[in-house]
Coordinates of C-alpha atoms in Angstrom, one line a residue:
X1 CA -89.7 64.1 45.1
X2 CA -92.0 61.3 46.5
X3 CA -93.5 61.0 49.5
X4 CA -91.5 59.2 52.6
X5 CA -93.0 56.1 54.1
X6 CA -91.9 53.4 56.6
X7 CA -93.1 50.6 54.0
X8 CA -90.7 49.5 52.1
X9 CA -93.5 48.2 49.8
X10 CA -96.5 50.2 49.1
X11 CA -99.9 49.0 47.3
X12 CA -102.3 52.0 46.3
X13 CA -105.6 52.1 45.0
X14 CA -108.7 52.8 46.3
X15 CA -110.4 50.3 47.8
X16 CA -111.5 48.2 44.9
X17 CA -111.5 44.8 43.4
X18 CA -108.2 44.8 41.4
X19 CA -106.8 47.2 44.0
X20 CA -107.0 44.1 46.8
X21 CA -106.0 41.9 44.4
X22 CA -102.2 43.7 44.1
X23 CA -102.4 44.0 47.5
X24 CA -103.0 40.1 48.0
X25 CA -100.5 39.0 45.5
X26 CA -97.7 41.5 46.5
X27 CA -98.3 39.6 50.0
X28 CA -98.4 36.5 48.5
X29 CA -94.5 37.4 47.0
X30 CA -93.3 38.2 50.3
X31 CA -93.5 35.5 51.9
X32 CA -92.9 33.3 48.9
X33 CA -89.7 35.2 49.1
X34 CA -89.3 35.1 52.4
X35 CA -89.2 38.7 53.4
X36 CA -89.5 40.4 56.8
X37 CA -90.7 43.5 55.0
X38 CA -94.5 45.6 56.2
X39 CA -96.8 46.4 52.9
X40 CA -98.5 49.1 53.7
X41 CA -101.7 49.7 51.6
X42 CA -102.4 53.4 50.5
X43 CA -105.9 54.9 50.0
X44 CA -105.4 58.5 50.3
X45 CA -105.6 60.2 47.2
X46 CA -102.9 63.0 48.0
X47 CA -100.0 61.1 48.8
X48 CA -100.9 58.8 46.1
X49 CA -101.0 61.9 43.7
X50 CA -98.0 62.4 45.8
X51 CA -96.2 60.3 44.0
X52 CA -97.3 60.6 40.5
X53 CA -99.5 57.8 40.2
X54 CA -102.0 58.8 37.0
X55 CA -103.6 54.8 36.6
X56 CA -104.8 52.4 39.6
X57 CA -104.0 49.9 41.0
X58 CA -100.5 51.0 41.2
X59 CA -96.6 49.2 43.6
X60 CA -94.4 51.4 44.8
X61 CA -91.1 49.8 46.1
X62 CA -89.1 51.6 48.1
X63 CA -90.3 54.9 47.6
X64 CA -90.1 54.4 43.2
X65 CA -93.4 53.3 41.3
X66 CA -92.9 49.8 39.9
X67 CA -96.3 49.4 38.6
X68 CA -99.4 51.3 37.7
X69 CA -102.7 50.2 35.9
X70 CA -101.4 46.3 36.1
X71 CA -102.8 43.6 38.4
X72 CA -99.9 42.0 38.3
X73 CA -99.2 38.3 39.6
X74 CA -97.4 37.4 42.1
X75 CA -94.4 35.7 40.0
X76 CA -94.3 39.2 38.6
X77 CA -94.3 40.8 41.7
X78 CA -91.4 38.9 43.2
X79 CA -89.3 39.7 39.6
X80 CA -89.7 43.4 40.7
X81 CA -88.8 42.4 43.8
X82 CA -85.9 40.7 43.4
X83 CA -85.2 43.0 40.8
X84 CA -84.8 45.9 43.6
X85 CA -82.6 44.1 45.6
X86 CA -85.7 44.0 48.1

């Protein structure tokens, strides 16, 4: 069972350039869709491991890991958020 967080959307990473790019792209997708949700950046390895994530960066939406090991483009993130009926 994944740990609970207050944020509906989480970007998980270690602070590398790819992780920050995914964070920026996620924030852009949220703005583009006009969503009123927080995007949390998680760097705590224990929390990341609690989600079973083995490859970073990772994107978590409503507690579900939807992407790992990829830097998604804003349009790809928008599609994931629409699928999840954010």
